[in-house]
Amino acid sequence: MKETEILERYLRGERDFRGLDLTAANLIGAKLIAANLSGSNLKEASLARAYLERCFMLEANLNGAFLYGTNLNYAKLRDSCLIEADLTKADLSGAQLHKANLMGAKLSGAVMSWVTLYRANFPGVNLCGANLNGINLRSANLEKANLNWANLTGARLSGANLRGAQLNGVKLEKAFLNGLTLEAIDFSSLELSEIKLSGAKMAGANLQGTNLKDSQMRFIRLDEANLQQANLQGSNIRGGQFIKANLMKADLEECDLINADLSNTNLNLANLRGADLTGANLRGAYLWGANLDGANLENADLRDASFRHATLNGAMLQDAILTGAIMPDGRIR
């Protein structure tokens, strides 16, 4: 079909253009708002600055298409192919790209607020500095993606593949990263307050000086991780695993650490005031100068732990195991 024909039909009120062959069509600046182009072939089509908001483009072929500055607000692009498409400065706000293939696509400067990219495939994509506020990237393939300085506030990333992704300066407040494998990731000094990391595997991660206040981190694995001077105040870390982690000077005030494994962990000078450590494993932990005022250590395993110069005013130690523990005054139990 020729470009002029589809535009004329649209002006006559038609909106159903499913299954058309528009390979390499020139539709620059075209207005096709709310049109149905599902299943159409738009391979290498020129759609720069076109108005395609609220369009239905399910299973469309847009491989290599030129979509510079195109308006795709709330467009439905589920299962579409956008391999090596140029979406530079395109407006994708609210677009639905479930299972879309964006391998090699250009997204520099694209507006992607509240976009749904569930199970989308775009390894190595460059999203440096992009505004991805509230984006849905659940189970998406972002392997080796450039997410440096991107705004992922409130983003849903549970189940996503972030292996080898660049995450320097990324904003992840209130984001969902439950169950992700982020071992040895560098999140030092980032703002990660209210983040969801339950079940995440982050052994060896660098979280030095990171703000994780009020986060949900149940059953997280942070073995040998660096959390020195991290702010974990008020976080839910129930069942977390911190074996041999560095939590020196970390702020764990009012944290839920019930049944957490903190064996052989460095908690020197840490703030554990009011923390709930019921049933926690602190065997062999170092708590020199730590503040445990009002902490709940009932049924905790404190064997061989060092509490030298720690404060335990009002701490609950009922049924705690203290065999071999060094108490604040240097006395061994």
Tab-separated table of C-alpha atoms in Angstrom:
chain	number	residue	atom	x	y	z
A	1	MET	CA	0.000	0.000	0.000
A	2	LYS	CA	1.250	3.487	-0.820
A	3	GLU	CA	1.731	6.034	1.944
A	4	THR	CA	-0.754	8.453	0.401
A	5	GLU	CA	-3.475	5.805	0.346
A	6	ILE	CA	-3.255	4.989	4.056
A	7	LEU	CA	-3.282	8.689	4.945
A	8	GLU	CA	-6.317	9.331	2.734
A	9	ARG	CA	-8.173	6.391	4.273
A	10	TYR	CA	-7.333	7.659	7.748
A	11	LEU	CA	-8.719	11.099	6.911
A	12	ARG	CA	-11.944	9.396	5.757
A	13	GLY	CA	-12.299	7.946	9.233
A	14	GLU	CA	-10.772	4.485	8.786
A	15	ARG	CA	-8.667	3.157	11.625
A	16	ASP	CA	-8.194	-0.532	10.825
A	17	PHE	CA	-4.932	-1.075	8.940
A	18	ARG	CA	-3.993	-4.493	10.225
A	19	GLY	CA	-1.574	-6.670	8.275
A	20	LEU	CA	-0.460	-4.037	5.766
A	21	ASP	CA	2.893	-4.126	3.976
A	22	LEU	CA	4.476	-0.720	4.558
A	23	THR	CA	8.095	-1.732	4.137
A	24	ALA	CA	10.347	1.343	3.876
A	25	ALA	CA	7.264	3.587	3.739
A	26	ASN	CA	7.748	7.341	4.183
A	27	LEU	CA	5.353	8.385	6.924
A	28	ILE	CA	7.402	11.174	8.454
A	29	GLY	CA	5.165	13.434	10.531
A	30	ALA	CA	2.062	11.351	9.730
A	31	LYS	CA	-0.939	11.554	12.051
A	32	LEU	CA	-2.323	8.071	12.676
A	33	ILE	CA	-3.600	8.497	16.220
A	34	ALA	CA	-5.388	5.391	17.598
A	35	ALA	CA	-4.958	3.496	14.322
A	36	ASN	CA	-4.717	-0.301	14.346
A	37	LEU	CA	-1.501	-1.409	12.637
A	38	SER	CA	-1.239	-4.778	14.342
A	39	GLY	CA	0.632	-7.376	12.323
A	40	SER	CA	1.751	-4.790	9.786
A	41	ASN	CA	5.185	-4.792	8.188
A	42	LEU	CA	6.840	-1.429	8.854
A	43	LYS	CA	10.376	-2.644	8.415
A	44	GLU	CA	12.770	0.275	7.786
A	45	ALA	CA	9.810	2.653	7.542
A	46	SER	CA	10.440	6.364	8.172
A	47	LEU	CA	8.119	7.421	10.995
A	48	ALA	CA	10.100	10.308	12.454
A	49	ARG	CA	7.963	12.808	14.374
A	50	ALA	CA	4.827	10.835	13.494
A	51	TYR	CA	1.810	10.885	15.810
A	52	LEU	CA	1.153	7.262	16.759
A	53	GLU	CA	-0.227	7.717	20.257
A	54	ARG	CA	-2.689	5.038	21.401
A	55	CYS	CA	-1.993	3.027	18.238
A	56	PHE	CA	-2.365	-0.760	18.236
A	57	MET	CA	0.831	-2.261	16.825
A	58	LEU	CA	0.673	-5.777	18.234
A	59	GLU	CA	3.166	-8.135	16.607
A	60	ALA	CA	4.189	-5.413	14.162
A	61	ASN	CA	7.528	-5.566	12.358
A	62	LEU	CA	9.382	-2.323	13.025
A	63	ASN	CA	12.880	-3.650	12.549
A	64	GLY	CA	15.199	-0.849	11.487
A	65	ALA	CA	12.368	1.691	11.515
A	66	PHE	CA	13.254	5.371	11.919
A	67	LEU	CA	11.177	6.616	14.863
A	68	TYR	CA	13.127	9.725	15.831
A	69	GLY	CA	10.950	11.964	18.018
A	70	THR	CA	7.862	9.866	17.302
A	71	ASN	CA	4.901	10.194	19.646
A	72	LEU	CA	4.078	6.679	20.882
A	73	ASN	CA	2.183	7.626	24.038
A	74	TYR	CA	0.221	4.615	25.304
A	75	ALA	CA	0.857	2.689	22.081
A	76	LYS	CA	0.278	-1.082	22.263
A	77	LEU	CA	3.418	-2.794	20.951
A	78	ARG	CA	3.149	-6.207	22.545
A	79	ASP	CA	5.262	-8.888	20.817
A	80	SER	CA	6.483	-6.343	18.278
A	81	CYS	CA	9.935	-6.471	16.679
A	82	LEU	CA	11.991	-3.294	16.994
A	83	ILE	CA	15.431	-4.715	16.291
A	84	GLU	CA	17.860	-1.861	15.548
A	85	ALA	CA	14.971	0.612	15.410
A	86	ASP	CA	15.922	4.241	16.010
A	87	LEU	CA	13.753	5.542	18.867
A	88	THR	CA	15.982	8.492	19.694
A	89	LYS	CA	13.967	11.136	21.567
A	90	ALA	CA	10.745	9.190	20.980
A	91	ASP	CA	7.971	9.661	23.530
A	92	LEU	CA	7.016	6.216	24.821
A	93	SER	CA	5.204	7.369	27.952
A	94	GLY	CA	2.769	4.672	29.059
A	95	ALA	CA	3.527	2.453	26.058
A	96	GLN	CA	3.051	-1.301	26.371
A	97	LEU	CA	6.004	-3.298	25.045
A	98	HIS	CA	5.366	-6.713	26.590
A	99	LYS	CA	7.826	-9.248	25.136
A	100	ALA	CA	8.972	-6.763	22.482
A	101	ASN	CA	12.373	-7.357	20.875
A	102	LEU	CA	14.458	-4.189	21.126
A	103	MET	CA	17.857	-5.713	20.489
A	104	GLY	CA	20.184	-3.033	19.138
A	105	ALA	CA	17.504	-0.329	19.331
A	106	LYS	CA	18.563	3.289	19.908
A	107	LEU	CA	16.758	4.859	22.869
A	108	SER	CA	18.958	7.848	23.645
A	109	GLY	CA	16.845	10.691	25.008
A	110	ALA	CA	13.633	8.660	24.779
A	111	VAL	CA	10.861	9.415	27.287
A	112	MET	CA	9.952	6.114	28.944
A	113	SER	CA	7.982	7.007	32.048
A	114	TRP	CA	5.574	4.251	33.110
A	115	VAL	CA	6.446	2.086	30.113
A	116	THR	CA	5.676	-1.626	30.382
A	117	LEU	CA	8.577	-3.754	29.135
A	118	TYR	CA	7.649	-7.047	30.784
A	119	ARG	CA	9.895	-9.794	29.349
A	120	ALA	CA	11.224	-7.403	26.713
A	121	ASN	CA	14.544	-8.282	25.094
A	122	PHE	CA	17.126	-5.518	24.736
A	123	PRO	CA	20.583	-6.666	25.789
A	124	GLY	CA	23.296	-4.030	25.646
A	125	VAL	CA	20.774	-1.206	25.289
A	126	ASN	CA	22.008	2.312	26.055
A	127	LEU	CA	19.679	3.939	28.585
A	128	CYS	CA	22.297	6.173	30.138
A	129	GLY	CA	20.591	9.060	31.926
A	130	ALA	CA	17.124	7.961	30.802
A	131	ASN	CA	14.032	8.785	32.837
A	132	LEU	CA	12.533	5.359	33.564
A	133	ASN	CA	10.393	6.389	36.510
A	134	GLY	CA	7.886	3.660	37.345
A	135	ILE	CA	8.870	1.508	34.353
A	136	ASN	CA	7.853	-2.157	34.307
A	137	LEU	CA	10.908	-4.243	33.419
A	138	ARG	CA	9.902	-7.472	35.119
A	139	SER	CA	11.762	-10.444	33.623
A	140	ALA	CA	13.266	-8.202	30.925
A	141	ASN	CA	16.659	-9.015	29.430
A	142	LEU	CA	18.970	-6.091	30.239
A	143	GLU	CA	22.232	-7.989	30.104
A	144	LYS	CA	25.180	-5.585	29.669
A	145	ALA	CA	22.776	-2.638	29.393
A	146	ASN	CA	24.049	0.867	30.118
A	147	LEU	CA	21.859	2.174	32.943
A	148	ASN	CA	24.366	4.684	34.273
A	149	TRP	CA	22.627	7.683	35.887
A	150	ALA	CA	19.206	6.418	34.786
A	151	ASN	CA	16.172	7.245	36.913
A	152	LEU	CA	14.582	3.928	37.903
A	153	THR	CA	12.612	5.278	40.846
A	154	GLY	CA	9.720	2.901	41.553
A	155	ALA	CA	10.739	0.647	38.657
A	156	ARG	CA	9.713	-3.004	38.643
A	157	LEU	CA	12.775	-5.115	37.931
A	158	SER	CA	11.912	-8.384	39.656
A	159	GLY	CA	13.150	-11.316	37.583
A	160	ALA	CA	15.106	-9.071	35.186
A	161	ASN	CA	18.503	-10.097	33.827
A	162	LEU	CA	21.012	-7.414	34.846
A	163	ARG	CA	24.178	-9.429	34.387
A	164	GLY	CA	27.009	-7.128	33.402
A	165	ALA	CA	24.749	-4.058	33.417
A	166	GLN	CA	26.315	-0.666	34.150
A	167	LEU	CA	24.590	0.907	37.150
A	168	ASN	CA	26.789	3.820	38.183
A	169	GLY	CA	24.780	6.628	39.788
A	170	VAL	CA	21.468	4.900	39.049
A	171	LYS	CA	18.393	6.013	41.032
A	172	LEU	CA	16.520	3.061	42.526
A	173	GLU	CA	14.428	4.479	45.361
A	174	LYS	CA	11.284	2.385	45.912
A	175	ALA	CA	12.266	0.083	43.044
A	176	PHE	CA	11.377	-3.632	43.008
A	177	LEU	CA	14.436	-5.902	42.673
A	178	ASN	CA	13.095	-8.923	44.515
A	179	GLY	CA	14.909	-12.166	43.795
A	180	LEU	CA	17.559	-10.672	41.515
A	181	THR	CA	21.115	-11.967	41.296
A	182	LEU	CA	23.368	-8.943	41.853
A	183	GLU	CA	26.478	-10.563	43.232
A	184	ALA	CA	29.518	-8.278	43.539
A	185	ILE	CA	27.424	-5.313	42.315
A	186	ASP	CA	28.704	-1.844	43.226
A	187	PHE	CA	25.888	0.191	44.792
A	188	SER	CA	28.151	2.227	47.048
A	189	SER	CA	26.827	5.601	48.249
A	190	LEU	CA	23.609	5.290	46.233
A	191	GLU	CA	20.128	6.426	47.325
A	192	LEU	CA	18.183	3.154	47.660
A	193	SER	CA	15.670	4.039	50.363
A	194	GLU	CA	12.479	1.928	50.460
A	195	ILE	CA	13.885	-0.451	47.850
A	196	LYS	CA	12.501	-3.993	47.578
A	197	LEU	CA	15.305	-6.569	47.606
A	198	SER	CA	13.681	-9.565	49.269
A	199	GLY	CA	15.323	-12.808	48.201
A	200	ALA	CA	18.041	-11.017	46.231
A	201	LYS	CA	21.460	-12.642	45.946
A	202	MET	CA	24.088	-9.956	46.587
A	203	ALA	CA	27.082	-11.819	47.973
A	204	GLY	CA	30.201	-9.669	47.798
A	205	ALA	CA	28.229	-6.539	46.882
A	206	ASN	CA	29.601	-3.089	47.711
A	207	LEU	CA	26.989	-1.062	49.587
A	208	GLN	CA	29.347	1.149	51.535
A	209	GLY	CA	27.633	4.352	52.604
A	210	THR	CA	24.435	3.389	50.760
A	211	ASN	CA	21.060	4.623	52.017
A	212	LEU	CA	18.763	1.592	52.387
A	213	LYS	CA	16.468	3.108	54.977
A	214	ASP	CA	13.043	1.481	55.354
A	215	SER	CA	13.830	-1.174	52.744
A	216	GLN	CA	12.264	-4.614	52.346
A	217	MET	CA	15.135	-7.114	52.302
A	218	ARG	CA	13.701	-10.332	53.715
A	219	PHE	CA	15.875	-13.415	53.115
A	220	ILE	CA	18.458	-11.390	51.207
A	221	ARG	CA	21.912	-12.927	50.818
A	222	LEU	CA	24.761	-10.510	51.510
A	223	ASP	CA	27.565	-12.837	52.489
A	224	GLU	CA	30.948	-11.052	52.546
A	225	ALA	CA	29.271	-7.845	51.345
A	226	ASN	CA	30.589	-4.413	52.291
A	227	LEU	CA	27.914	-2.420	54.142
A	228	GLN	CA	30.229	-0.180	56.104
A	229	GLN	CA	28.412	2.979	57.239
A	230	ALA	CA	25.298	1.938	55.298
A	231	ASN	CA	21.942	3.250	56.515
A	232	LEU	CA	19.549	0.333	57.065
A	233	GLN	CA	17.411	2.064	59.660
A	234	GLY	CA	13.941	0.580	59.995
A	235	SER	CA	14.485	-2.033	57.284
A	236	ASN	CA	12.912	-5.481	57.243
A	237	ILE	CA	15.839	-7.905	56.922
A	238	ARG	CA	14.152	-10.887	58.529
A	239	GLY	CA	15.979	-14.113	57.652
A	240	GLY	CA	18.772	-12.235	55.874
A	241	GLN	CA	22.196	-13.790	55.468
A	242	PHE	CA	25.273	-11.645	56.225
A	243	ILE	CA	27.970	-14.229	56.886
A	244	LYS	CA	31.374	-12.481	57.171
A	245	ALA	CA	29.862	-9.213	55.926
A	246	ASN	CA	31.279	-5.823	56.910
A	247	LEU	CA	28.653	-3.787	58.781
A	248	MET	CA	31.070	-1.601	60.682
A	249	LYS	CA	29.411	1.686	61.714
A	250	ALA	CA	26.221	0.671	59.888
A	251	ASP	CA	22.929	2.078	61.144
A	252	LEU	CA	20.575	-0.829	61.905
A	253	GLU	CA	18.342	0.978	64.375
A	254	GLU	CA	14.877	-0.571	64.731
A	255	CYS	CA	15.691	-3.153	62.034
A	256	ASP	CA	13.810	-6.445	61.864
A	257	LEU	CA	16.640	-9.002	61.931
A	258	ILE	CA	14.639	-11.939	63.248
A	259	ASN	CA	16.406	-15.218	62.409
A	260	ALA	CA	19.074	-13.367	60.415
A	261	ASP	CA	22.476	-15.027	60.006
A	262	LEU	CA	25.157	-12.563	61.112
A	263	SER	CA	27.770	-15.134	62.039
A	264	ASN	CA	31.366	-13.883	61.906
A	265	THR	CA	30.066	-10.480	60.806
A	266	ASN	CA	31.864	-7.217	61.560
A	267	LEU	CA	29.372	-5.083	63.513
A	268	ASN	CA	31.948	-2.955	65.302
A	269	LEU	CA	30.532	0.466	66.247
A	270	ALA	CA	27.233	-0.432	64.544
A	271	ASN	CA	23.968	1.087	65.748
A	272	LEU	CA	21.565	-1.740	66.649
A	273	ARG	CA	19.458	0.291	69.042
A	274	GLY	CA	15.993	-1.229	69.296
A	275	ALA	CA	16.737	-3.848	66.625
A	276	ASP	CA	14.873	-7.150	66.779
A	277	LEU	CA	17.453	-9.949	66.680
A	278	THR	CA	15.207	-12.689	68.021
A	279	GLY	CA	16.662	-16.063	67.030
A	280	ALA	CA	19.471	-14.432	65.077
A	281	ASN	CA	22.813	-16.161	64.575
A	282	LEU	CA	25.599	-13.884	65.827
A	283	ARG	CA	28.088	-16.603	66.539
A	284	GLY	CA	31.623	-15.262	66.298
A	285	ALA	CA	30.374	-11.764	65.389
A	286	TYR	CA	32.377	-8.669	66.291
A	287	LEU	CA	30.315	-6.032	68.124
A	288	TRP	CA	33.039	-3.873	69.659
A	289	GLY	CA	31.525	-0.571	70.766
A	290	ALA	CA	28.170	-1.426	69.174
A	291	ASN	CA	24.974	0.172	70.481
A	292	LEU	CA	22.483	-2.551	71.418
A	293	ASP	CA	20.359	-0.508	73.787
A	294	GLY	CA	16.838	-1.902	73.833
A	295	ALA	CA	17.676	-4.597	71.297
A	296	ASN	CA	15.826	-7.901	71.424
A	297	LEU	CA	18.323	-10.798	71.520
A	298	GLU	CA	15.974	-13.482	72.800
A	299	ASN	CA	16.944	-16.991	71.658
A	300	ALA	CA	19.873	-15.533	69.697
A	301	ASP	CA	23.057	-17.548	69.227
A	302	LEU	CA	25.799	-15.316	70.667
A	303	ARG	CA	28.488	-17.947	71.125
A	304	ASP	CA	32.020	-16.550	70.838
A	305	ALA	CA	30.668	-13.110	69.889
A	306	SER	CA	32.614	-10.073	71.118
A	307	PHE	CA	30.622	-7.334	72.871
A	308	ARG	CA	33.647	-5.525	74.251
A	309	HIS	CA	32.720	-1.904	75.101
A	310	ALA	CA	29.242	-2.436	73.600
A	311	THR	CA	26.182	-0.938	75.316
A	312	LEU	CA	23.356	-3.313	76.213
A	313	ASN	CA	21.096	-1.101	78.322
A	314	GLY	CA	17.622	-2.596	78.339
A	315	ALA	CA	18.615	-5.339	75.911
A	316	MET	CA	16.583	-8.569	76.155
A	317	LEU	CA	18.808	-11.645	76.448
A	318	GLN	CA	16.283	-14.247	77.559
A	319	ASP	CA	17.319	-17.751	76.437
A	320	ALA	CA	20.223	-16.333	74.404
A	321	ILE	CA	23.252	-18.613	74.060
A	322	LEU	CA	26.263	-16.729	75.456
A	323	THR	CA	28.855	-19.480	75.738
A	324	GLY	CA	32.312	-18.032	75.070
A	325	ALA	CA	30.944	-14.532	74.437
A	326	ILE	CA	33.075	-11.575	75.499
A	327	MET	CA	30.888	-9.171	77.468
A	328	PRO	CA	31.251	-5.360	77.487
A	329	ASP	CA	33.545	-5.428	80.507
A	330	GLY	CA	35.849	-8.010	78.905
A	331	ARG	CA	34.458	-10.906	80.936
A	332	ILE	CA	34.092	-14.193	79.024
A	333	ARG	CA	30.824	-16.097	79.616
